[in-house]
XYZ file of N, CA and C in Angstrom:
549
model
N 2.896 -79.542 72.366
C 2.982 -79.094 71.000
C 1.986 -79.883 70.156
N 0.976 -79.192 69.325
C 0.073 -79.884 68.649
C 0.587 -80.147 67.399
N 0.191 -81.644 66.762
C 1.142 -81.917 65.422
C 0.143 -80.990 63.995
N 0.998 -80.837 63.161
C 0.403 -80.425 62.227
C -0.444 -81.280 61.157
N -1.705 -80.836 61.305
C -2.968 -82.000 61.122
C -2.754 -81.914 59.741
N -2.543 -80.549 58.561
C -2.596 -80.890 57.288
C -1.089 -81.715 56.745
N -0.207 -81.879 57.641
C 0.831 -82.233 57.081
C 0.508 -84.115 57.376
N 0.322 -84.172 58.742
C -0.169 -85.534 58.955
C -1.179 -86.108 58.280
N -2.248 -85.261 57.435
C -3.360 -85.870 56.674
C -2.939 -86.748 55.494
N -1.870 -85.915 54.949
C -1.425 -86.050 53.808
C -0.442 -87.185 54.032
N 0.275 -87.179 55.376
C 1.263 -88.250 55.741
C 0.229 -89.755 55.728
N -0.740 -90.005 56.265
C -1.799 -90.861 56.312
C -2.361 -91.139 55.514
N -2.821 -90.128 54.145
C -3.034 -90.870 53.437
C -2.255 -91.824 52.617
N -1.295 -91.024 52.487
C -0.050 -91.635 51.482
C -0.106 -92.931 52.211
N 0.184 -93.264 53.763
C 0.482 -94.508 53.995
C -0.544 -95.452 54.275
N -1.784 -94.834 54.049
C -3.156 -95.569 53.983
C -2.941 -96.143 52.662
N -2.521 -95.862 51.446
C -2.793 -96.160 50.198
C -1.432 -97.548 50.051
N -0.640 -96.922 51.180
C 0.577 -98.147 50.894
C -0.355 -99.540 51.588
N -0.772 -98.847 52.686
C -1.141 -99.979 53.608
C -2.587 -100.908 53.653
N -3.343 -100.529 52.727
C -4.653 -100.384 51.717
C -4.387 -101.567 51.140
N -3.461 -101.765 50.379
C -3.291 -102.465 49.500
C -3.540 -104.372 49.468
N -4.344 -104.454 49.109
C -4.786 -106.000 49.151
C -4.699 -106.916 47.648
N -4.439 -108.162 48.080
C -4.158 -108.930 47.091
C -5.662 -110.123 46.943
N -6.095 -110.131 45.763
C -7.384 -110.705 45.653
C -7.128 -111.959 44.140
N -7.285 -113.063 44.415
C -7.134 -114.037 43.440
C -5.886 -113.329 42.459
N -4.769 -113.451 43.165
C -3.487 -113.217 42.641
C -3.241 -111.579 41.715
N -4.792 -110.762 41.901
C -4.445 -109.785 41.537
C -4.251 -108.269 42.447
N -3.656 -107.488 42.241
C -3.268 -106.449 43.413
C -4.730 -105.367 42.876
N -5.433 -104.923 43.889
C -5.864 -103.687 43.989
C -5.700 -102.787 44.948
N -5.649 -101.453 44.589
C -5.607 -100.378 45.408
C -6.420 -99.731 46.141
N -6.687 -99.523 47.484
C -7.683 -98.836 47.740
C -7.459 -97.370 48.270
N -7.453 -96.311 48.374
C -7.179 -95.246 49.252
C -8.045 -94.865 50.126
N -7.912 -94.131 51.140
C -8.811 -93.849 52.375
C -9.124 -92.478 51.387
N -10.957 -92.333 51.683
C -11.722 -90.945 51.532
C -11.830 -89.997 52.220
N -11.370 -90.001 53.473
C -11.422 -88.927 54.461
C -10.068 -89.332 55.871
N -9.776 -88.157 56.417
C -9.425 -88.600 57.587
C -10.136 -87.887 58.379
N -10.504 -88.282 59.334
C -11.377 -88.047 60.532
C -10.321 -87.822 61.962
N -10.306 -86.455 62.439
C -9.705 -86.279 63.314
C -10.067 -86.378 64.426
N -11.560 -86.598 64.518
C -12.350 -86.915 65.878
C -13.442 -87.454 66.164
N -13.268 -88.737 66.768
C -14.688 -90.144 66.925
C -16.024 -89.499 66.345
N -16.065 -88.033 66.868
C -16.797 -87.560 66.746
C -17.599 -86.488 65.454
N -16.610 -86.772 64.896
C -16.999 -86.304 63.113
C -17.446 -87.638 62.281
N -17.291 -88.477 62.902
C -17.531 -90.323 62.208
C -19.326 -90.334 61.773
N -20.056 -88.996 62.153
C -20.979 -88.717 61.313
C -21.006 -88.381 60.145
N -20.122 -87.043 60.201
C -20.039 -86.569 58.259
C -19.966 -87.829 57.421
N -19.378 -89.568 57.993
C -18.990 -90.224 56.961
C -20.235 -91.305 57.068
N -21.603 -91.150 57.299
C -22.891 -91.999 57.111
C -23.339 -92.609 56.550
N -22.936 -93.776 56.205
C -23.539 -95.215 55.241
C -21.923 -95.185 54.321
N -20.750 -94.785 54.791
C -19.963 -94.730 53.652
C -19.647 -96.537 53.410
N -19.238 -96.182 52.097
C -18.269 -98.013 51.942
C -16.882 -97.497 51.388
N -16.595 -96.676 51.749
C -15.171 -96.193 51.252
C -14.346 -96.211 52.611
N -13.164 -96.683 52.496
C -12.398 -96.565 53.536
C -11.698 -95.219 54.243
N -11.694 -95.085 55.425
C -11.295 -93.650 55.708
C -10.610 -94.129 57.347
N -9.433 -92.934 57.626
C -8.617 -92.894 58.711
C -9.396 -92.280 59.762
N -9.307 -92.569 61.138
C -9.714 -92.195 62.112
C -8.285 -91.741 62.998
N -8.120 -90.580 63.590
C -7.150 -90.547 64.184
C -7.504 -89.861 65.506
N -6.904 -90.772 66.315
C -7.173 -90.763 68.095
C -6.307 -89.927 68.653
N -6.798 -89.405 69.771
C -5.540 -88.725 71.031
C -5.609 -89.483 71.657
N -4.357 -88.902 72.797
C -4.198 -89.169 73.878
C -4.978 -89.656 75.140
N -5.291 -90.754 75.615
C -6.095 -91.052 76.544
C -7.618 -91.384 75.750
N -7.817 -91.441 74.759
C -9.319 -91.815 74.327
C -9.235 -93.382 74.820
N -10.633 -94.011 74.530
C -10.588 -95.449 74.763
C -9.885 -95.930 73.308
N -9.332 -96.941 72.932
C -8.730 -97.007 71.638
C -10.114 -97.502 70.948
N -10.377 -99.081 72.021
C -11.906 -99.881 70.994
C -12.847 -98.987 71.354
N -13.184 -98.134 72.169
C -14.366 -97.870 72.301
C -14.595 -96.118 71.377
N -13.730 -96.012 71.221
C -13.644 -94.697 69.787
C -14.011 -95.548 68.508
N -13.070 -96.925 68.006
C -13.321 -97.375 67.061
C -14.819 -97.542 66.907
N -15.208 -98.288 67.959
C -16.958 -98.619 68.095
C -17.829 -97.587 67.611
N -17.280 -96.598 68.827
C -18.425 -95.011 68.286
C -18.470 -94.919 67.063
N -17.378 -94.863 66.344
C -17.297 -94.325 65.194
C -18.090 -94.980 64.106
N -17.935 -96.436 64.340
C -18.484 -96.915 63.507
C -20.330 -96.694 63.525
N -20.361 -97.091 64.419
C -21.624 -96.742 64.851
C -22.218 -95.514 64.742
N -21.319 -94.342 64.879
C -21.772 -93.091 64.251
C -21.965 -92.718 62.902
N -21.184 -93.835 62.255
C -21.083 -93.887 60.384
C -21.726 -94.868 60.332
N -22.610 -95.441 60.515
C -23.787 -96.259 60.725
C -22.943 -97.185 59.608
N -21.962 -97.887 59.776
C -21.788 -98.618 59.043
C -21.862 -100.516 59.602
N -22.269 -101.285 58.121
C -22.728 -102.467 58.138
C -22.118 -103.023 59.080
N -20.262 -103.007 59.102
C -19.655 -104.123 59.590
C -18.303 -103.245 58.684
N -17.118 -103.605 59.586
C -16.274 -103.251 58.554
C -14.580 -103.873 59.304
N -13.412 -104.032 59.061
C -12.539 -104.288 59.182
C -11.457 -103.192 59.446
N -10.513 -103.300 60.165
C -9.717 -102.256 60.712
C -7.980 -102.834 61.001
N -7.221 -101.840 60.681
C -6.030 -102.328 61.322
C -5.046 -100.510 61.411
N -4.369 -100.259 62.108
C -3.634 -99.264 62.637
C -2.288 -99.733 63.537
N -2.266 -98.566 64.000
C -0.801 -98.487 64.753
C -0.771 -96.907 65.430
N 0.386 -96.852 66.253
C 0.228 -95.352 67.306
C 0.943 -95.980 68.775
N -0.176 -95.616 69.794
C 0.845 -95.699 70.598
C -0.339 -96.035 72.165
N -0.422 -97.018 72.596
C -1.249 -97.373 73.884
C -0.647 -97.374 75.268
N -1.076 -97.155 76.507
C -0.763 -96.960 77.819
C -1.857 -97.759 78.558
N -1.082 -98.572 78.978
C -1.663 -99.408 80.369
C -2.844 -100.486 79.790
N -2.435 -101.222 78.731
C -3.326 -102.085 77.526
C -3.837 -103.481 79.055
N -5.077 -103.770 78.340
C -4.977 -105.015 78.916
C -5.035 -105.914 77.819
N -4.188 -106.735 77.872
C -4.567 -107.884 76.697
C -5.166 -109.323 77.362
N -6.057 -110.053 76.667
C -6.562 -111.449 76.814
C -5.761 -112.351 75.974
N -5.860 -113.734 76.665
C -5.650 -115.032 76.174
C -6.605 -116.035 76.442
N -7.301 -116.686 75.163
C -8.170 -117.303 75.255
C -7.699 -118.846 74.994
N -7.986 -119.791 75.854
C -7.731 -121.423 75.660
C -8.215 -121.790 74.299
N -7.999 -123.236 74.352
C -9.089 -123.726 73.208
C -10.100 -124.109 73.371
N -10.474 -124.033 74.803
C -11.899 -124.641 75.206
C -12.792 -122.882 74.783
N -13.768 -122.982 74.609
C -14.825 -122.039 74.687
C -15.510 -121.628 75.704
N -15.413 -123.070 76.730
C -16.427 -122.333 78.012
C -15.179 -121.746 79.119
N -13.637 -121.709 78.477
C -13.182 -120.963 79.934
C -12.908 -119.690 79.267
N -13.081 -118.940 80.687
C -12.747 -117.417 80.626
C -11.712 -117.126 80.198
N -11.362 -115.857 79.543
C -9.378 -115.970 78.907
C -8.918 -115.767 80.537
N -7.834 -115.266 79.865
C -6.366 -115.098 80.820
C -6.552 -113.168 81.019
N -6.240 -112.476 81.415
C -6.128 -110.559 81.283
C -5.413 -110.436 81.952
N -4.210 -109.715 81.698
C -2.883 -109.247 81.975
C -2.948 -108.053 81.608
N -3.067 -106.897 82.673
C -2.553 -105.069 82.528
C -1.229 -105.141 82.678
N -0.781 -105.171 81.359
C 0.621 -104.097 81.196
C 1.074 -102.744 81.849
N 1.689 -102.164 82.369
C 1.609 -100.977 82.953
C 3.080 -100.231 82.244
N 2.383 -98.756 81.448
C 3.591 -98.244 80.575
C 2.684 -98.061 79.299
N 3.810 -97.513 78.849
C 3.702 -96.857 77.184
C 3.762 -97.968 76.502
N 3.858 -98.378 74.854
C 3.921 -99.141 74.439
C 3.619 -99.152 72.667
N 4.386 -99.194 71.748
C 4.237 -98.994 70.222
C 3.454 -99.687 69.909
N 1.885 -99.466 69.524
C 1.249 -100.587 68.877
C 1.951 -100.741 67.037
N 2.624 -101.626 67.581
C 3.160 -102.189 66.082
C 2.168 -102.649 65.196
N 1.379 -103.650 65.469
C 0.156 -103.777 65.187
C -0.954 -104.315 65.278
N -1.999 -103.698 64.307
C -3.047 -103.407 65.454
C -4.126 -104.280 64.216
N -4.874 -105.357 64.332
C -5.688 -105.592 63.475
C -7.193 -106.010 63.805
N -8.563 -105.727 63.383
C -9.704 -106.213 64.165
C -10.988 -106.270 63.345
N -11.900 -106.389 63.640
C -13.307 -106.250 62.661
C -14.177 -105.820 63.657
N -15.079 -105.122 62.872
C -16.194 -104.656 63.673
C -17.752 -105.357 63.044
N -18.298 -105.599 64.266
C -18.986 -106.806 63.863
C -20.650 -106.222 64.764
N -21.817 -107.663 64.632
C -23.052 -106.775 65.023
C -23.086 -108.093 66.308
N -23.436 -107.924 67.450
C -23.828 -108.779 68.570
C -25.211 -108.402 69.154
N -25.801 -109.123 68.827
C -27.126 -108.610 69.703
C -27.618 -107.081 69.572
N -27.591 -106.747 68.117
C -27.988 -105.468 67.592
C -27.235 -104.311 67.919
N -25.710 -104.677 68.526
C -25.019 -103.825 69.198
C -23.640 -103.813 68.376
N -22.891 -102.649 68.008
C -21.355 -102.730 67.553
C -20.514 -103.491 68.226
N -19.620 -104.588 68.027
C -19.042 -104.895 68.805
C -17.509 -104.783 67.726
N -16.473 -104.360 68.467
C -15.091 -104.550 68.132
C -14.157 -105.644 68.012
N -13.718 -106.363 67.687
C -12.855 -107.564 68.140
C -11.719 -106.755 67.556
N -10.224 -106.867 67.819
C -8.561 -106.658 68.126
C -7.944 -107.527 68.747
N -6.784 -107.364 67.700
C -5.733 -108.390 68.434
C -4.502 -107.174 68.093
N -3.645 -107.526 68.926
C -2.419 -106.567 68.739
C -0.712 -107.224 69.337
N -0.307 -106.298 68.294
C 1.248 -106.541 68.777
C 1.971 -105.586 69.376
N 2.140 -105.128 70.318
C 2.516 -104.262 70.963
C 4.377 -104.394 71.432
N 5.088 -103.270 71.382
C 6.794 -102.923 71.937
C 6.587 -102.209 73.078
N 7.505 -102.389 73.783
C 8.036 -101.524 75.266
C 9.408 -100.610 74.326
N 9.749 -99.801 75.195
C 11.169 -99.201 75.183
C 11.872 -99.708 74.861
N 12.107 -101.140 75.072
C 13.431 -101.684 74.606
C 13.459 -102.694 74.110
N 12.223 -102.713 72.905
C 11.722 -103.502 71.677
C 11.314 -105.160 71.951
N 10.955 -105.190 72.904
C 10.534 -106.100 73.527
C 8.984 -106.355 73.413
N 8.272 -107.584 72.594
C 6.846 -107.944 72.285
C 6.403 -108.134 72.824
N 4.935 -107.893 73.101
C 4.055 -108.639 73.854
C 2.381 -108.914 72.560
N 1.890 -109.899 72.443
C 0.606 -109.722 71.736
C -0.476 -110.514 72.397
N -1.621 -110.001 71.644
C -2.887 -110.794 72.176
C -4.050 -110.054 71.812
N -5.009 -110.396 72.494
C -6.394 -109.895 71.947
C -6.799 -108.477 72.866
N -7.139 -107.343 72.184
C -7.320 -106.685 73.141
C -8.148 -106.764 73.846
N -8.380 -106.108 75.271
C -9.277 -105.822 75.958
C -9.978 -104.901 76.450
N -8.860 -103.962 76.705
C -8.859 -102.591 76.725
C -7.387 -101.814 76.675
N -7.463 -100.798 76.004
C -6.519 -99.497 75.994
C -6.359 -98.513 76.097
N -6.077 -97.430 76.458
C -6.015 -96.253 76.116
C -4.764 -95.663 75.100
N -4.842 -94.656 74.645
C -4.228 -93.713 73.259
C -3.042 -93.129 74.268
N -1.782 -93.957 73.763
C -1.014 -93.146 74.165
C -0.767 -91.579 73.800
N 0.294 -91.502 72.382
C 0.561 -89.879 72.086
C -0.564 -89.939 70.895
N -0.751 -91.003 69.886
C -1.943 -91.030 68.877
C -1.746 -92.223 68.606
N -3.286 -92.539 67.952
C -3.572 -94.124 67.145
C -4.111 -93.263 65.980
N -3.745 -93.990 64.919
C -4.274 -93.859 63.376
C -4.696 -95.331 62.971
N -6.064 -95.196 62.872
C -6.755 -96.616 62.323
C -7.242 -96.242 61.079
N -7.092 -97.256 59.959
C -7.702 -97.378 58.618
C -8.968 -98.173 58.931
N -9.785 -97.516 58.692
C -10.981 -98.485 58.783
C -11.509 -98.568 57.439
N -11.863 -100.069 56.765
C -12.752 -100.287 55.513
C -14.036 -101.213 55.821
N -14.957 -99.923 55.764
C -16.245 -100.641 55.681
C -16.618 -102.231 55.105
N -17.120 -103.212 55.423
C -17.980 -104.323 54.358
C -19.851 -103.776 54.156
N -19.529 -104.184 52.975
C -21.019 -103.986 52.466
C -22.231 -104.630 53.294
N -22.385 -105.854 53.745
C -22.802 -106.943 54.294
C -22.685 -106.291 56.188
N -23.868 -106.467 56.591
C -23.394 -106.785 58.642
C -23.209 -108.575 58.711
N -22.311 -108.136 59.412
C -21.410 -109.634 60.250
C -21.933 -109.481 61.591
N -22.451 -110.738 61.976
C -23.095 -111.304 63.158
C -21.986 -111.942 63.789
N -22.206 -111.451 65.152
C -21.342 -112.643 66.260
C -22.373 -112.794 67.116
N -21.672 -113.703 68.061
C -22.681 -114.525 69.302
C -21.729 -114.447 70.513
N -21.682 -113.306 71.214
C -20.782 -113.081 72.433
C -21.239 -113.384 73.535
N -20.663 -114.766 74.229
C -20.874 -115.211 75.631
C -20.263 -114.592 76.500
N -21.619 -113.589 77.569
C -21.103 -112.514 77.823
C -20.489 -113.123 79.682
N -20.538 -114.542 79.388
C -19.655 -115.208 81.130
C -18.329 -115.553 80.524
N -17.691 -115.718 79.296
C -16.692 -116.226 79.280
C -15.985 -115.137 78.151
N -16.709 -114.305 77.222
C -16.121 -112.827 76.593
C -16.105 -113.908 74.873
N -15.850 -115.222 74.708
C -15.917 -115.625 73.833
C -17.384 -115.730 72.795
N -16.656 -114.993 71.340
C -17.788 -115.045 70.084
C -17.737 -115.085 69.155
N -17.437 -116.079 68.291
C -17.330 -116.364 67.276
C -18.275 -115.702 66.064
N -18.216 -115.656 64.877
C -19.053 -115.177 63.992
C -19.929 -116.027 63.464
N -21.270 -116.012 63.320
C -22.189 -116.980 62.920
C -22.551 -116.447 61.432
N -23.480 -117.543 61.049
C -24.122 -117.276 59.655
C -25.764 -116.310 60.171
């Protein structure tokens, strides 16, 4: 059964505008999402935007690697992201405090509520790169979190993505996955 996209648009935005909402030197502003985007692949119509807009995933897409396209298809600077929906068979990382060891990667196997989902999209070596961390439920409300690694879209993901004006540089050590953001 396919969900009804104008009823869900309208459901998303409303909770984009709840979930939008940021607090800046003790004062509240509002932001609302300008579009929702029903497919990685419309993340053109939205080209150089700085307005924030919803991306909404199916079933089985890559979760980061839709976010990536997209951004990259909206040729945008650098921008920040957080959502929720639903992932299958996630791998999550754990990284030490040392820098030169490799994390930890643990495949979950199963469905799983991304409760939530938060990340930035950043520039590495002239390339989009994603960073996520997430909090993820089983069936029987049971947590697991960490950094993602990879996922796939369970029944749907809805990500708010808000552009930054500015590209953000990282430096990804591509033997140990660790990259911090540089100046």
């Amino acid at each position: 059964m396919q969900p009804n996209y104008k009823t869900l648009a309208t459901i998303i935005v409303s909770l984009s505008a709840i979930m939008s909402t940021t607090q800046t030197n003790a004062l509240t502003t509002e932001t609302k999402a300008s579009a929702v985007v029903f497919s990685k692949s419309s993340c053109t119509k939205l080209a150089h935007t700085t307005q924030p807009f919803i991306l909404v995933l199916s079933n089985a897409e890559d979760l980061l690697g839709s976010i990536t396209q997209c951004a990259k298809d909206a040729k945008l600077k650098s921008a920040t992201f957080s959502g929720l929906g639903q992932v299958h068979n996630p791998t999550l990382a754990y990284f030490t405090s040392n820098p030169n060891d490799k994390p930890t990667l643990t495949t979950f196997s199963g469905y799983y509520e991304l409760a939530s989902f938060n990340g930035d999209i950043t520039n590495n070596n002239n390339e989009y790169y994603s960073h996520a961390h997430a909090v993820l439920a089983d069936k029987k409300f049971h947590g697991i979190a960490g950094h993602v690694n990879k996922a796939k879209v369970g029944l749907t993901a809805e990500i708010a993505i808000t552009p930054l004006p500015v590209p953000v540089q990282r430096a990804v050590d591509n033997k140990t996955g660790f990259g911090p953001i540089i100046e």
